[in-house]
Amino acid sequence: MKKILSIGLVRGLVFQMIGTLIGALLVTAVRAAMGLSAFSARTFGFTEPAWVFGGFVGVLAFVYGTRVLDDWIAWARGEDTPEHREDEPGWRKYFSPSLDHKVIGIQYTVTSLLLLSVGGLFALIFRTELAASGLQFLSLKMYNTLMSLHGIIMIVSILLGIAGVMNYLVPLMIGAPDMAFPRLNAFSFWVAPPAAVLLLSSLALGGFDTGWTGYPPLSARAPLGMQMFFLGVWVAGWSSILGALNLIATVLRMRAKGMTAFRMPIFVWAAVATSLIALTATQLIGLSFQLVMFQRLFGMGFFDPAKGGNPILFQHLFWFYSHPAVYVFVLPGLGLISELLPVFVRKPLFGYRWVAMSSLGIALVGFLVWAHHMFTSGMNEYLRVPFMYSTLLVAVPTGVKFFSWVATLWEGKIELPTPMLFTLGAIVAFLMGGLSGPPNAIVATDLHLHDTYFIVGHFHDTMFGGYIFPFFAAIYYWFPKATGRRLNEKLGKWHFWLMTPSFLVLTMGMMRIGLLGMRRRIADYDPALGFDLTHTVLTVAAFLIAISVLIFFYNIYITLRKGEVVTGNVWNSRSPEWQVPSPMPAHNYDRPIEVVGEPYDYSLPDAPYVRFAE
Amino acid sequence: MRHVVIVALFVLTMTFLVYTGLNALNPLPTQAATQAVVVDRMFHLEFIAIAFLFSLITVPLVYSLIVFRRRPGDTGVGRHIEGNIKLELLWTIIPLITVIAFSYMGAQALGDTLRVDPQALQVKVTGFQWAWRFEYPDYGITSNALYLPVNRQVLLRLESPDVIHSFWVPEFRVKQDVVPGRETQLRITPTTIGEYTVRCAELCGVSHAYMRSPVVVVSQEDFDAWVAEKQEESTEATGPDAGRGQKLYETLGCKACHSVDGSEGVGPTWKGLFGSEVELDDGSVVVADEAFLAESIREPGAAIVAGFAEGTMPSYALEESQIADLIAFIESLK
């Protein structure tokens, strides 16, 4: 028992349960003393304010329980703590706070993969329901809850996934021993698990039926699960903001000697661009959700028309984060594509500087386009036109990336191991997402497309192309660096060739019926529309994707047990992390590195990128 | 250079094939309004651009994968090309001009869908959880189906008493959210006689999927006849009638939550409800008599039946006679 409790994660979860109970009881006692109703049968025993405060205290208790705050608490008391803390050997270090960016990166990545599976499972459940018209086995309420949770769980898992990849790679790529603030880094990770618990708890607390957008007034009258959703996102936002801050500081201050801005690996550019957005926009989604929480708890009528509030104001606040957020999701993925292509083509990334600038361009323009989600919302009619211009402008830097990728492939020596296959899959999927974007940006056609399945198809194309495919590519590519073993190529190819066609069928089918009148977020559709057959095909495609991901998990399992051991530069990469043996030692480079050349001169074998100080 | 020429030819062929294929699929629903014509013209311009850009990227990509693939035994490296400023400027500036052109055309098209006809027929549309109601202020009638005369612009004035909904008939293309606390507007000029369906496009709660009403486009003569019939109907109503109540049950949206066969739903079933004893969530027990049922319809939050959630049912501003009809219908469900 004591041994189990020494694991940070377990202690955190126990503390979270106790904390939630204490917080809820506290509010209940105060309410009873004030003569207000103390319990409610409709909201699972405690009243809604008690649940919300309990949830909040639970998160604090979780973080405290993991002991990730211990050093800070000691410093506040005036005590000194050692600068480094050695991790336990073996698997146990992954379940407790660690200050090593590589451990934290793997913690993020594994959490992300777990949540990805949960979100995917939800999708499979309601996708099965949609296979035929009529209600099969889900209730309308359950469908709405699963569909809403699928959205937010996937978004959180993507945020954690990019945090994982950035945490693991950026210090290695810039030759730093760790992130700038290792304790803040650990804290950023450890607020994410209790946030995930809150989000999932909404399933048990009445669910919520608003989709992940949580528009009031619907969200102001949804069941208790709504509040757990708001609180969970609010907490997860902290992870994102603090992680971004840390990353920017790291890149600004800790680059190796000679690594000027235009000699950084391109992924670092993408990581900085994405962090700039996450650092400055995440507050808005937290704030907008907090306003609805307060509207429900304290009767503040921010978005309640009966009290002079404006429901459309919420949409502005919400999308001011949530649109840039999609660039937070895709920029690191696009960075990975640009990073991996030159390795497998054996020639430089075409137009490196312009590609780097295009990431910043997307980040900047991405802030000016939010209202394109509101073309039918009833906001000012004329305002739609400037937002159409700014939205289409995003196509320009995005196009730069595509053209550069194609030009990089041109006259190369192309090899096709699994990471390269996923990189190419990412380009094709993101192309489908990119090409289906402008019809939504052009107001006239968006009047037809808004809130249809076309949008669902478009969005999944951008997310798979911008994140899922590159994420898999990155895992296949850097798995040997992290573990010293190489993932099985044969299984990897099965994974790719099963997932890619199924995925393209899935999203193209979605877009097809969306154009013909299939609305999004509905549990049932009119059989008269004739969509039954397409929906059956989509469901089969979704299951094939799930099988391919199972193959991927099996591959990880079998490789960890008895995979091919590789310690050298598997892919013949120029990047510094591949110039030292795998797996990476605890404090990265024992000798400082110095940048002496261009990062992607693969076609000049005698011109190194980095060299180690003597 | 040889490679570039081959690829260029393939790109053109592919563009043609993709565009033809897209059209052959009949990608859009029937066109039944002048606004739809405007929107579809824009769609087709976009299809051309999409077909071209799709080919422009995929053709050289696939071509490279075949032609520039590393042959077995080849240990060489790729050609050293770092970039090409002219080319990079070109593929920044041409897309820039293209998107500005598309924005301009898109704005024009948007303007065309908003064209005002001062003679437009006015209909007040109320979207509520989970049905639509249509009032014709010029004729003093209310209907659960939207009847429209062909080739005459209609100005829909949209209102919601509860949450956000969205008015969408795919055949008319244009869509507009219905926002509580204010009026939004949508103009449609139907051009084809026929029956369509308006479906709510904005997630609005449990029964969102079933929030739909018929839209019937008829000739001016048929429209006039329908108006006359409706006006007669409303003057005829005398005394509560279970038959009319059942019609209201089906068209107002009661059906979405209240069953009539005793099965479970979002709200209590109506079977055997009249005159039965009902336990409320504060523990008290009341008899579901006429007064209780009428109050529950007018003000659903006043008393909540144990086991059901408050705030699920919107209040319905119905006429006294309609409430009486509904109660008569409930009474008939033994």
Coordinates of N, CA and C in Angstrom, one line a residue, chain B residues 118-238:
Chain B
P118 N -39.0 45.2 -51.8 CA -39.9 45.8 -50.9 C -41.2 45.2 -50.8
Q119 N -41.6 44.4 -51.8 CA -42.9 43.8 -51.8 C -42.9 42.4 -51.1
A120 N -41.8 42.1 -50.4 CA -41.6 40.8 -49.9 C -42.8 40.4 -48.9
L121 N -43.1 39.2 -49.0 CA -44.1 38.6 -48.0 C -43.4 38.5 -46.7
Q122 N -44.1 38.9 -45.6 CA -43.4 38.8 -44.3 C -43.9 37.6 -43.5
V123 N -43.0 36.8 -43.0 CA -43.5 35.7 -42.1 C -42.6 35.8 -40.8
K124 N -43.3 35.7 -39.7 CA -42.6 35.7 -38.4 C -42.4 34.2 -38.1
V125 N -41.1 33.8 -37.9 CA -40.8 32.4 -37.7 C -40.3 32.3 -36.2
T126 N -40.9 31.4 -35.5 CA -40.4 31.2 -34.1 C -39.8 29.8 -34.1
G127 N -38.5 29.7 -33.8 CA -37.9 28.4 -33.6 C -37.8 28.2 -32.1
F128 N -38.3 27.1 -31.6 CA -38.2 26.8 -30.2 C -37.9 25.3 -30.0
Q129 N -37.5 24.9 -28.8 CA -37.2 23.5 -28.6 C -38.4 22.7 -28.7
W130 N -38.7 21.9 -29.6 CA -37.9 21.5 -30.8 C -38.8 21.5 -32.0
A131 N -39.3 22.7 -32.4 CA -40.2 22.8 -33.5 C -40.2 24.2 -34.0
W132 N -40.9 24.4 -35.2 CA -41.0 25.7 -35.8 C -42.5 26.1 -35.8
R133 N -42.7 27.5 -35.7 CA -44.0 28.0 -35.9 C -44.0 29.2 -36.8
F134 N -44.9 29.3 -37.7 CA -44.9 30.4 -38.7 C -46.1 31.3 -38.5
E135 N -45.9 32.6 -38.4 CA -47.1 33.5 -38.3 C -47.0 34.4 -39.5
Y136 N -48.2 34.6 -40.1 CA -48.3 35.5 -41.3 C -49.1 36.7 -40.8
P137 N -48.4 37.8 -40.4 CA -49.0 39.0 -39.8 C -50.0 39.6 -40.8
D138 N -49.7 39.5 -42.1 CA -50.6 40.2 -43.1 C -52.0 39.5 -43.2
Y139 N -52.0 38.2 -42.8 CA -53.2 37.5 -43.0 C -53.8 37.0 -41.6
G140 N -53.1 37.3 -40.5 CA -53.6 36.9 -39.2 C -53.7 35.4 -39.0
I141 N -52.8 34.6 -39.6 CA -52.9 33.2 -39.4 C -51.5 32.7 -38.9
T142 N -51.6 31.5 -38.3 CA -50.5 30.8 -37.7 C -50.5 29.4 -38.3
S143 N -49.3 28.9 -38.6 CA -49.2 27.6 -39.2 C -48.0 26.8 -38.7
N144 N -48.1 25.5 -38.7 CA -46.9 24.7 -38.4 C -46.1 24.3 -39.6
A145 N -46.6 24.6 -40.8 CA -45.9 24.4 -42.0 C -45.6 25.8 -42.7
L146 N -44.5 25.9 -43.3 CA -44.2 27.2 -44.0 C -44.7 27.1 -45.4
Y147 N -45.8 27.8 -45.7 CA -46.3 27.8 -47.1 C -45.8 29.1 -47.7
L148 N -45.3 29.0 -48.9 CA -44.7 30.1 -49.6 C -45.2 30.1 -51.1
P149 N -45.6 31.3 -51.6 CA -45.9 31.4 -53.0 C -44.7 31.5 -53.8
V150 N -44.7 30.8 -55.0 CA -43.5 30.7 -55.8 C -43.1 32.1 -56.4
N151 N -41.8 32.3 -56.6 CA -41.4 33.5 -57.3 C -41.7 34.8 -56.6
R152 N -42.0 34.8 -55.3 CA -42.1 36.0 -54.6 C -41.2 36.0 -53.4
Q153 N -40.4 37.1 -53.2 CA -39.5 37.0 -52.0 C -40.2 37.0 -50.7
V154 N -39.7 36.2 -49.8 CA -40.3 36.2 -48.5 C -39.2 36.7 -47.5
L155 N -39.6 37.6 -46.6 CA -38.7 38.0 -45.5 C -39.1 37.3 -44.3
L156 N -38.2 36.4 -43.9 CA -38.4 35.6 -42.6 C -37.8 36.4 -41.5
R157 N -38.7 36.7 -40.5 CA -38.2 37.4 -39.3 C -38.2 36.4 -38.2
L158 N -36.9 36.0 -37.8 CA -36.7 34.8 -36.9 C -36.6 35.2 -35.5
E159 N -37.3 34.5 -34.6 CA -37.1 34.7 -33.2 C -37.1 33.4 -32.4
S160 N -36.5 33.4 -31.3 CA -36.4 32.2 -30.4 C -36.7 32.6 -29.0
P161 N -37.6 31.8 -28.3 CA -37.8 32.1 -26.9 C -36.8 31.4 -26.0
D162 N -36.0 30.5 -26.5 CA -35.2 29.7 -25.6 C -33.7 29.7 -25.9
V163 N -33.2 28.9 -26.8 CA -31.8 28.8 -27.2 C -31.6 29.2 -28.6
I164 N -30.4 29.1 -29.1 CA -30.1 29.4 -30.5 C -30.5 28.3 -31.4
H165 N -31.2 28.6 -32.4 CA -31.5 27.6 -33.5 C -31.0 28.1 -34.8
S166 N -31.2 27.4 -35.9 CA -30.7 27.9 -37.2 C -31.7 27.4 -38.2
F167 N -32.1 28.3 -39.1 CA -33.1 28.0 -40.1 C -32.4 27.6 -41.4
W168 N -32.6 26.4 -41.8 CA -31.9 26.0 -43.0 C -32.8 25.0 -43.9
V169 N -33.0 25.4 -45.1 CA -33.6 24.5 -46.1 C -32.5 24.3 -47.2
P170 N -31.9 23.1 -47.2 CA -30.7 22.9 -48.1 C -31.0 23.4 -49.6
E171 N -32.2 23.2 -50.1 CA -32.6 23.5 -51.4 C -32.5 25.0 -51.7
F172 N -32.7 25.8 -50.6 CA -32.6 27.3 -50.7 C -31.1 27.8 -50.4
R173 N -30.3 26.9 -49.9 CA -28.9 27.2 -49.6 C -28.7 28.1 -48.4
V174 N -29.3 29.2 -48.4 CA -28.9 30.2 -47.3 C -29.4 29.8 -45.9
K175 N -28.7 30.2 -44.9 CA -28.9 29.7 -43.6 C -28.8 30.9 -42.6
Q176 N -29.6 30.9 -41.6 CA -29.5 32.0 -40.6 C -29.9 31.5 -39.2
D177 N -29.0 31.9 -38.2 CA -29.3 31.5 -36.8 C -30.4 32.3 -36.3
V178 N -31.1 31.6 -35.3 CA -32.2 32.3 -34.7 C -31.7 32.5 -33.2
V179 N -31.7 33.8 -32.8 CA -31.0 34.1 -31.6 C -32.0 34.6 -30.6
P180 N -32.0 34.1 -29.4 CA -33.0 34.6 -28.4 C -32.6 36.0 -28.0
G181 N -33.7 36.8 -27.8 CA -33.5 38.2 -27.3 C -33.4 39.2 -28.5
R182 N -33.5 38.7 -29.7 CA -33.4 39.7 -30.8 C -34.0 39.0 -32.1
E183 N -34.2 39.8 -33.1 CA -34.7 39.3 -34.3 C -33.6 39.2 -35.4
T184 N -33.5 38.1 -36.1 CA -32.6 38.0 -37.2 C -33.5 37.8 -38.4
Q185 N -32.9 38.1 -39.6 CA -33.7 38.1 -40.8 C -33.1 37.2 -41.9
L186 N -33.9 36.7 -42.8 CA -33.4 35.9 -43.9 C -34.4 36.1 -45.1
R187 N -33.8 36.4 -46.3 CA -34.6 36.6 -47.4 C -34.5 35.4 -48.4
I188 N -35.6 34.9 -48.8 CA -35.6 33.8 -49.8 C -36.6 34.0 -50.9
T189 N -36.2 33.7 -52.1 CA -37.2 33.8 -53.2 C -37.3 32.4 -53.8
P190 N -38.3 31.6 -53.4 CA -38.4 30.3 -54.0 C -38.7 30.3 -55.5
T191 N -38.1 29.4 -56.2 CA -38.4 29.4 -57.6 C -39.0 28.1 -58.1
T192 N -39.1 27.1 -57.3 CA -39.6 25.8 -57.8 C -40.7 25.3 -56.8
I193 N -41.8 25.0 -57.4 CA -42.9 24.5 -56.6 C -42.6 23.1 -56.1
G194 N -42.8 22.8 -54.8 CA -42.5 21.5 -54.3 C -42.5 21.5 -52.8
E195 N -42.2 20.4 -52.2 CA -42.2 20.3 -50.8 C -40.8 20.1 -50.3
Y196 N -40.4 20.9 -49.3 CA -39.0 20.8 -48.7 C -39.2 20.7 -47.2
T197 N -38.0 20.7 -46.5 CA -38.1 20.6 -45.1 C -37.1 21.6 -44.5
V198 N -37.6 22.3 -43.5 CA -36.6 23.2 -42.8 C -36.2 22.4 -41.6
R199 N -34.8 22.3 -41.4 CA -34.2 21.6 -40.3 C -33.4 22.6 -39.5
C200 N -33.4 22.4 -38.2 CA -32.6 23.3 -37.3 C -31.1 22.8 -37.5
A201 N -30.2 23.8 -37.8 CA -28.8 23.4 -38.1 C -27.9 23.7 -36.9
E202 N -28.4 24.4 -35.9 CA -27.6 24.7 -34.7 C -28.0 23.8 -33.5
L203 N -27.1 23.0 -33.0 CA -27.4 22.1 -31.9 C -28.2 22.9 -30.8
C204 N -29.4 22.4 -30.5 CA -30.2 23.1 -29.6 C -30.8 22.2 -28.5
G205 N -30.1 21.2 -28.2 CA -30.5 20.3 -27.1 C -30.9 18.9 -27.5
V206 N -31.5 18.2 -26.6 CA -31.8 16.8 -26.7 C -32.4 16.4 -28.1
S207 N -33.5 17.0 -28.5 CA -34.2 16.6 -29.7 C -33.8 17.4 -30.9
H208 N -32.7 18.0 -30.9 CA -32.3 18.8 -32.0 C -32.4 18.1 -33.4
A209 N -32.1 16.8 -33.4 CA -32.1 16.0 -34.6 C -33.5 16.0 -35.2
Y210 N -34.5 16.1 -34.4 CA -35.9 16.0 -34.9 C -36.6 17.4 -35.1
M211 N -35.8 18.4 -35.0 CA -36.5 19.8 -35.1 C -36.6 20.1 -36.6
R212 N -37.8 19.8 -37.1 CA -38.0 20.1 -38.5 C -39.4 20.3 -38.8
S213 N -39.7 21.1 -39.9 CA -41.1 21.3 -40.3 C -41.1 21.4 -41.8
P214 N -42.3 21.1 -42.3 CA -42.4 21.1 -43.8 C -42.4 22.6 -44.3
V215 N -41.8 22.7 -45.5 CA -41.8 24.0 -46.2 C -42.5 23.6 -47.6
V216 N -43.6 24.3 -47.9 CA -44.3 24.0 -49.1 C -44.3 25.2 -50.0
V217 N -43.8 25.1 -51.2 CA -43.8 26.2 -52.2 C -44.9 25.9 -53.2
V218 N -45.9 26.8 -53.3 CA -47.0 26.6 -54.1 C -47.2 27.8 -55.1
S219 N -48.1 27.6 -56.0 CA -48.5 28.8 -56.9 C -49.2 29.8 -56.1
Q220 N -49.3 31.0 -56.7 CA -50.0 32.1 -56.0 C -51.4 31.7 -55.7
E221 N -52.1 31.1 -56.6 CA -53.5 30.7 -56.5 C -53.7 29.7 -55.3
D222 N -52.8 28.7 -55.3 CA -52.8 27.7 -54.2 C -52.5 28.4 -52.9
F223 N -51.6 29.3 -52.9 CA -51.3 30.0 -51.7 C -52.5 30.8 -51.1
D224 N -53.2 31.5 -52.0 CA -54.4 32.2 -51.6 C -55.4 31.3 -51.0
A225 N -55.6 30.2 -51.7 CA -56.6 29.2 -51.2 C -56.2 28.7 -49.8
W226 N -54.9 28.4 -49.7 CA -54.5 27.9 -48.4 C -54.7 28.9 -47.3
V227 N -54.4 30.2 -47.6 CA -54.7 31.3 -46.6 C -56.1 31.4 -46.2
A228 N -57.0 31.3 -47.2 CA -58.4 31.4 -47.0 C -58.9 30.2 -46.1
E229 N -58.4 29.1 -46.4 CA -58.7 27.9 -45.6 C -58.3 28.0 -44.1
K230 N -57.1 28.5 -44.0 CA -56.5 28.7 -42.6 C -57.3 29.7 -41.8
Q231 N -57.7 30.8 -42.5 CA -58.5 31.9 -41.8 C -59.8 31.3 -41.4
E232 N -60.4 30.5 -42.2 CA -61.7 29.9 -41.8 C -61.5 29.0 -40.6
E233 N -60.5 28.2 -40.7 CA -60.2 27.2 -39.6 C -60.1 27.9 -38.2
S234 N -59.4 29.1 -38.2 CA -59.2 29.7 -36.9 C -60.5 30.3 -36.4
T235 N -61.5 30.7 -37.3 CA -62.7 31.2 -36.7 C -63.6 30.1 -36.3
E236 N -63.4 28.9 -36.8 CA -64.3 27.8 -36.5 C -64.2 27.2 -35.1
A237 N -63.0 27.3 -34.5 CA -62.6 26.6 -33.3 C -63.6 26.9 -32.2
T238 N -64.3 25.9 -31.7 CA -65.2 26.0 -30.6 C -65.0 24.8 -29.7

